[in-house]
Amino acid sequence: MSTTRIDARFAECAALGRPALVTFVTAGDPDLATGQAILDGLPAAGADLIELGMPFSDPMADGPAIQMAGHRALAAGQTLNNTLEMVKAFRAKDDKTPIILMGYYNPIYIFGPEAFVSAAKSAGVDGLIIVDLPAEEDDELCLPALAAGLNFIRLTTPTTDDKRLPTVLKNSSGFVYYVSMNGITGGAIKSRAAVGDAVKRIKSHTDLPVAVGFGIKTAEDAAEIGRDADGVVVGTALINAIAETLENDKATAGTVEAVHALVRSLADGVKRARS
């Protein structure tokens, strides 16, 4: 696979001596227009890479905040096609910032894996994180995605031991997403030293950048985790920033800015991670 936007962005951040800020938002939350405005403004606020969640009615790894975001988006009419259209609209204005679609396999299976890979590539998607598709099923989606030039990013967790890691990493590309805790999104990191040790262990198995997610909520968290990680992933805190501005689950005048203000703060955090 040739150099992708994801490869290039991690290299740029490494050259600047800091981790990348990876932001997660749910597509179409709380509605399509507001979700598009949030997405479009993330790079200017300081996001280096964007994970765009594909709303799904039966998530497994998402905590209550992201589950509610998915429900709001689905209730507002969000579909997988709409999510791809959001990426197209974003890409018409921004040809540099990587976008990774994150979600579950069921909607892709219904869409058709080959058709989905083609549509995602055409829309301007750079990579996929599919939470519930194990490495043993790479023929389903991973290998077709790689063949099309999309990165396929794997999750690793505290329970992914040295025996399991080579299997997980075999067809991984772009970066490795280390889930900092067992459980669901929205929890608190119990030991930042343990996270740092885990990042070093994973990096002993791969040359890919390692980004850490789950439990990072503030600029201080981002600065601390970013001392060891190549990227820090923030999702629940951004979803909460949306939720706190809503009235009857509808966007208000402060919704978009609340997210972008938090991203600006987090961007300041990653900039001082290694200073």
Coordinates of C-alpha atoms in Angstrom, one line a residue:
M1 CA 0.0 0.0 0.0
S2 CA 1.3 3.4 -0.9
T3 CA 1.5 6.3 1.6
T4 CA -1.9 7.3 2.8
R5 CA -3.3 10.4 4.4
I6 CA -3.2 8.6 7.7
D7 CA 0.5 7.7 7.3
A8 CA 1.3 11.2 6.2
R9 CA -0.5 12.9 9.1
F10 CA 1.2 10.7 11.8
A11 CA 4.5 11.4 10.1
E12 CA 3.8 15.2 10.2
C13 CA 2.9 15.1 13.9
A14 CA 6.0 13.0 14.7
A15 CA 8.2 15.6 12.9
L16 CA 6.6 18.3 15.1
G17 CA 7.5 16.3 18.2
R18 CA 4.0 15.7 19.4
P19 CA 1.3 13.1 19.3
A20 CA -1.7 13.4 16.9
L21 CA -5.1 14.4 18.1
V22 CA -7.7 12.0 16.9
T23 CA -11.3 13.1 17.4
F24 CA -14.4 11.0 17.4
V25 CA -17.9 12.2 16.6
T26 CA -21.0 10.4 15.6
A27 CA -22.2 11.1 12.1
G28 CA -25.5 12.9 12.1
D29 CA -25.5 13.7 15.8
P30 CA -27.7 15.5 16.8
D31 CA -28.9 16.0 13.2
L32 CA -27.3 15.9 9.8
A33 CA -26.7 19.7 9.3
T34 CA -25.3 20.2 12.8
G35 CA -23.2 17.0 12.5
Q36 CA -21.8 18.3 9.2
A37 CA -20.9 21.7 10.7
I38 CA -19.1 19.9 13.6
L39 CA -17.2 17.7 11.2
D40 CA -16.2 20.5 8.9
G41 CA -14.8 22.6 11.7
L42 CA -12.7 19.9 13.4
P43 CA -9.5 20.5 11.5
A44 CA -9.4 24.2 12.1
A45 CA -10.1 23.5 15.8
G46 CA -7.0 21.3 15.9
A47 CA -8.1 17.8 15.0
D48 CA -5.3 15.9 13.2
L49 CA -7.4 12.9 12.3
I50 CA -11.1 12.3 12.5
E51 CA -13.0 9.2 13.4
L52 CA -16.6 9.4 12.2
G53 CA -18.9 7.0 14.0
M54 CA -21.4 5.1 11.9
P55 CA -24.6 5.1 14.1
F56 CA -25.8 1.6 14.9
S57 CA -28.7 0.5 17.0
D58 CA -26.9 -2.3 18.9
P59 CA -23.4 -1.2 19.8
M60 CA -21.1 -3.3 22.0
A61 CA -18.1 -1.2 23.0
D62 CA -19.8 2.2 23.3
G63 CA -20.7 3.6 26.6
P64 CA -24.0 5.5 27.4
A65 CA -22.9 8.8 25.9
I66 CA -22.0 7.4 22.5
Q67 CA -24.9 5.1 22.5
M68 CA -27.2 8.1 23.0
A69 CA -25.4 9.9 20.2
G70 CA -26.1 7.0 17.9
H71 CA -29.8 6.9 18.9
R72 CA -30.1 10.7 18.3
A73 CA -28.5 10.4 14.9
L74 CA -30.7 7.5 13.9
A75 CA -33.8 9.2 15.2
A76 CA -32.9 12.2 13.0
G77 CA -32.7 10.0 10.0
Q78 CA -29.0 9.2 9.7
T79 CA -28.1 6.4 7.3
L80 CA -24.9 4.8 6.1
N81 CA -25.4 6.6 2.8
N82 CA -25.8 9.9 4.6
T83 CA -22.6 9.3 6.5
L84 CA -20.8 8.7 3.2
E85 CA -22.3 11.9 1.8
M86 CA -21.0 13.8 4.9
V87 CA -17.5 12.6 4.0
K88 CA -17.9 13.7 0.4
A89 CA -19.0 17.2 1.5
F90 CA -16.1 17.4 3.9
R91 CA -13.6 16.2 1.3
A92 CA -14.8 18.9 -1.1
K93 CA -13.4 21.4 1.3
D94 CA -10.5 19.5 2.9
D95 CA -8.2 17.2 1.0
K96 CA -5.6 16.7 3.8
T97 CA -7.3 15.6 7.0
P98 CA -7.8 11.8 7.3
I99 CA -11.2 10.5 8.0
I100 CA -11.7 7.0 9.5
L101 CA -15.2 5.4 9.6
M102 CA -15.7 3.6 12.9
G103 CA -18.5 1.2 13.7
Y104 CA -19.9 -2.2 13.5
Y105 CA -20.1 -4.8 10.7
N106 CA -23.8 -5.4 10.5
P107 CA -24.7 -2.2 8.5
I108 CA -21.8 -2.9 6.2
Y109 CA -22.8 -6.5 5.7
I110 CA -26.3 -5.3 4.7
F111 CA -24.9 -2.6 2.5
G112 CA -22.6 -5.2 0.9
P113 CA -18.9 -5.2 1.8
E114 CA -17.6 -4.7 -1.8
A115 CA -20.0 -2.0 -2.5
F116 CA -19.2 -0.3 0.8
V117 CA -15.5 -0.4 0.2
S118 CA -16.0 1.2 -3.2
A119 CA -18.4 3.8 -1.9
A120 CA -16.2 4.7 1.1
K121 CA -13.1 5.1 -1.1
S122 CA -15.0 7.2 -3.6
A123 CA -16.3 9.4 -0.8
G124 CA -12.9 10.2 0.5
V125 CA -12.6 7.8 3.4
D126 CA -9.1 6.9 4.5
G127 CA -9.6 4.0 6.9
L128 CA -11.9 1.8 8.7
I129 CA -12.3 0.6 12.4
I130 CA -14.8 -2.1 12.6
V131 CA -15.1 -3.0 16.3
D132 CA -16.7 -6.5 16.0
L133 CA -14.9 -8.0 13.1
P134 CA -12.1 -10.2 14.3
A135 CA -8.8 -10.8 12.5
E136 CA -9.9 -14.3 11.7
E137 CA -12.5 -12.8 9.3
D138 CA -10.1 -10.6 7.3
D139 CA -11.5 -12.0 4.0
E140 CA -14.9 -10.4 4.8
L141 CA -13.8 -6.7 4.7
C142 CA -10.2 -6.1 5.8
L143 CA -8.5 -7.5 2.7
P144 CA -10.9 -5.9 0.2
A145 CA -10.4 -2.6 2.0
L146 CA -6.6 -2.9 1.9
A147 CA -6.8 -3.8 -1.8
A148 CA -8.8 -0.6 -2.4
G149 CA -6.2 1.5 -0.6
L150 CA -8.1 2.0 2.6
N151 CA -6.2 1.5 5.9
F152 CA -7.7 -1.0 8.3
I153 CA -7.1 -0.1 11.9
R154 CA -7.3 -2.7 14.6
L155 CA -8.2 -2.4 18.3
T156 CA -5.9 -3.9 20.9
T157 CA -6.8 -4.0 24.6
P158 CA -5.1 -4.7 27.9
T159 CA -6.1 -8.4 27.4
T160 CA -4.4 -8.6 23.9
D161 CA -1.3 -10.5 25.0
D162 CA 2.0 -11.1 23.2
K163 CA 0.6 -14.4 21.7
R164 CA -2.5 -12.7 20.3
L165 CA -0.8 -9.4 19.1
P166 CA 0.8 -10.8 15.9
T167 CA -2.6 -12.1 14.7
V168 CA -4.2 -8.8 15.4
L169 CA -1.4 -6.8 13.8
K170 CA -1.0 -9.0 10.7
N171 CA -3.2 -7.0 8.3
S172 CA -3.3 -3.8 10.4
S173 CA -2.3 -0.5 8.7
G174 CA -2.4 3.2 9.4
F175 CA -2.1 2.9 13.1
V176 CA -2.9 0.7 16.0
Y177 CA -5.8 1.8 18.3
Y178 CA -5.0 0.8 21.9
V179 CA -8.1 0.7 24.1
S180 CA -6.8 1.8 27.5
M181 CA -9.2 -0.2 29.6
N182 CA -11.4 -3.2 29.7
G183 CA -15.0 -2.2 29.2
I184 CA -16.8 0.5 27.3
T185 CA -16.1 4.0 26.3
G186 CA -16.5 6.8 28.9
G187 CA -14.6 5.2 31.7
A188 CA -11.6 6.6 33.6
I189 CA -8.0 5.4 33.1
K190 CA -6.8 3.8 36.3
S191 CA -3.1 3.7 35.6
R192 CA -1.4 6.0 33.1
A193 CA 1.9 4.3 33.7
A194 CA 0.3 1.0 32.7
V195 CA -1.0 2.6 29.5
G196 CA 2.5 3.8 28.7
D197 CA 3.9 0.3 29.3
A198 CA 1.3 -1.2 27.0
V199 CA 2.1 1.3 24.3
K200 CA 5.8 0.3 24.5
R201 CA 4.9 -3.4 24.4
I202 CA 2.7 -2.9 21.3
K203 CA 5.4 -0.9 19.6
S204 CA 7.9 -3.7 20.2
H205 CA 5.7 -5.7 17.8
T206 CA 5.0 -3.2 15.0
D207 CA 6.3 0.0 13.3
L208 CA 2.8 1.4 13.1
P209 CA 1.9 4.4 15.3
V210 CA 0.0 3.6 18.4
A211 CA -2.9 5.8 19.4
V212 CA -4.6 5.5 22.8
G213 CA -8.3 5.9 23.3
F214 CA -11.0 5.5 26.0
G215 CA -10.7 7.6 29.2
I216 CA -9.1 10.8 27.7
K217 CA -11.3 13.7 28.4
T218 CA -9.2 16.8 29.1
A219 CA -6.2 18.7 27.8
E220 CA -4.3 17.4 30.8
D221 CA -5.2 13.8 30.0
A222 CA -4.1 14.3 26.4
A223 CA -0.8 15.8 27.4
E224 CA -0.1 13.0 29.8
I225 CA -1.1 10.1 27.6
G226 CA 0.6 11.7 24.6
R227 CA 4.0 11.4 26.3
D228 CA 4.1 7.8 25.3
A229 CA 1.4 7.4 22.6
D230 CA 1.7 8.5 19.0
G231 CA -1.9 9.7 19.1
V232 CA -4.6 10.3 21.6
V233 CA -8.2 9.6 20.8
V234 CA -11.1 11.6 22.3
G235 CA -14.7 10.7 21.8
T236 CA -17.0 10.6 24.8
A237 CA -15.9 14.1 26.0
L238 CA -16.8 15.5 22.6
I239 CA -20.2 13.7 22.6
N240 CA -20.9 15.0 26.1
A241 CA -20.0 18.5 24.9
I242 CA -22.8 18.1 22.3
A243 CA -25.3 16.6 24.7
E244 CA -24.8 19.4 27.3
T245 CA -25.9 22.0 24.8
L246 CA -29.1 20.3 23.5
E247 CA -32.6 21.2 24.3
N248 CA -35.0 18.2 23.9
D249 CA -32.3 16.4 21.9
K250 CA -32.2 19.3 19.4
A251 CA -29.1 21.4 18.6
T252 CA -28.9 24.9 20.0
A253 CA -26.8 27.9 18.9
G254 CA -24.0 26.7 21.1
T255 CA -23.7 23.1 20.0
V256 CA -21.1 23.4 17.3
E257 CA -18.9 25.8 19.1
A258 CA -19.0 23.7 22.3
V259 CA -17.3 20.8 20.4
H260 CA -14.8 23.0 18.6
A261 CA -13.8 24.8 21.8
L262 CA -13.0 21.5 23.5
V263 CA -11.0 20.3 20.5
R264 CA -9.0 23.5 20.7
S265 CA -8.2 22.8 24.3
L266 CA -7.3 19.2 23.6
A267 CA -5.0 20.4 20.7
D268 CA -3.2 22.6 23.2
G269 CA -2.8 19.5 25.4
V270 CA -1.1 17.4 22.7
K271 CA 1.2 20.2 21.8
R272 CA 2.7 20.3 25.3
A273 CA 2.8 16.5 25.7
R274 CA 6.5 16.3 25.2
S275 CA 7.6 19.8 26.1

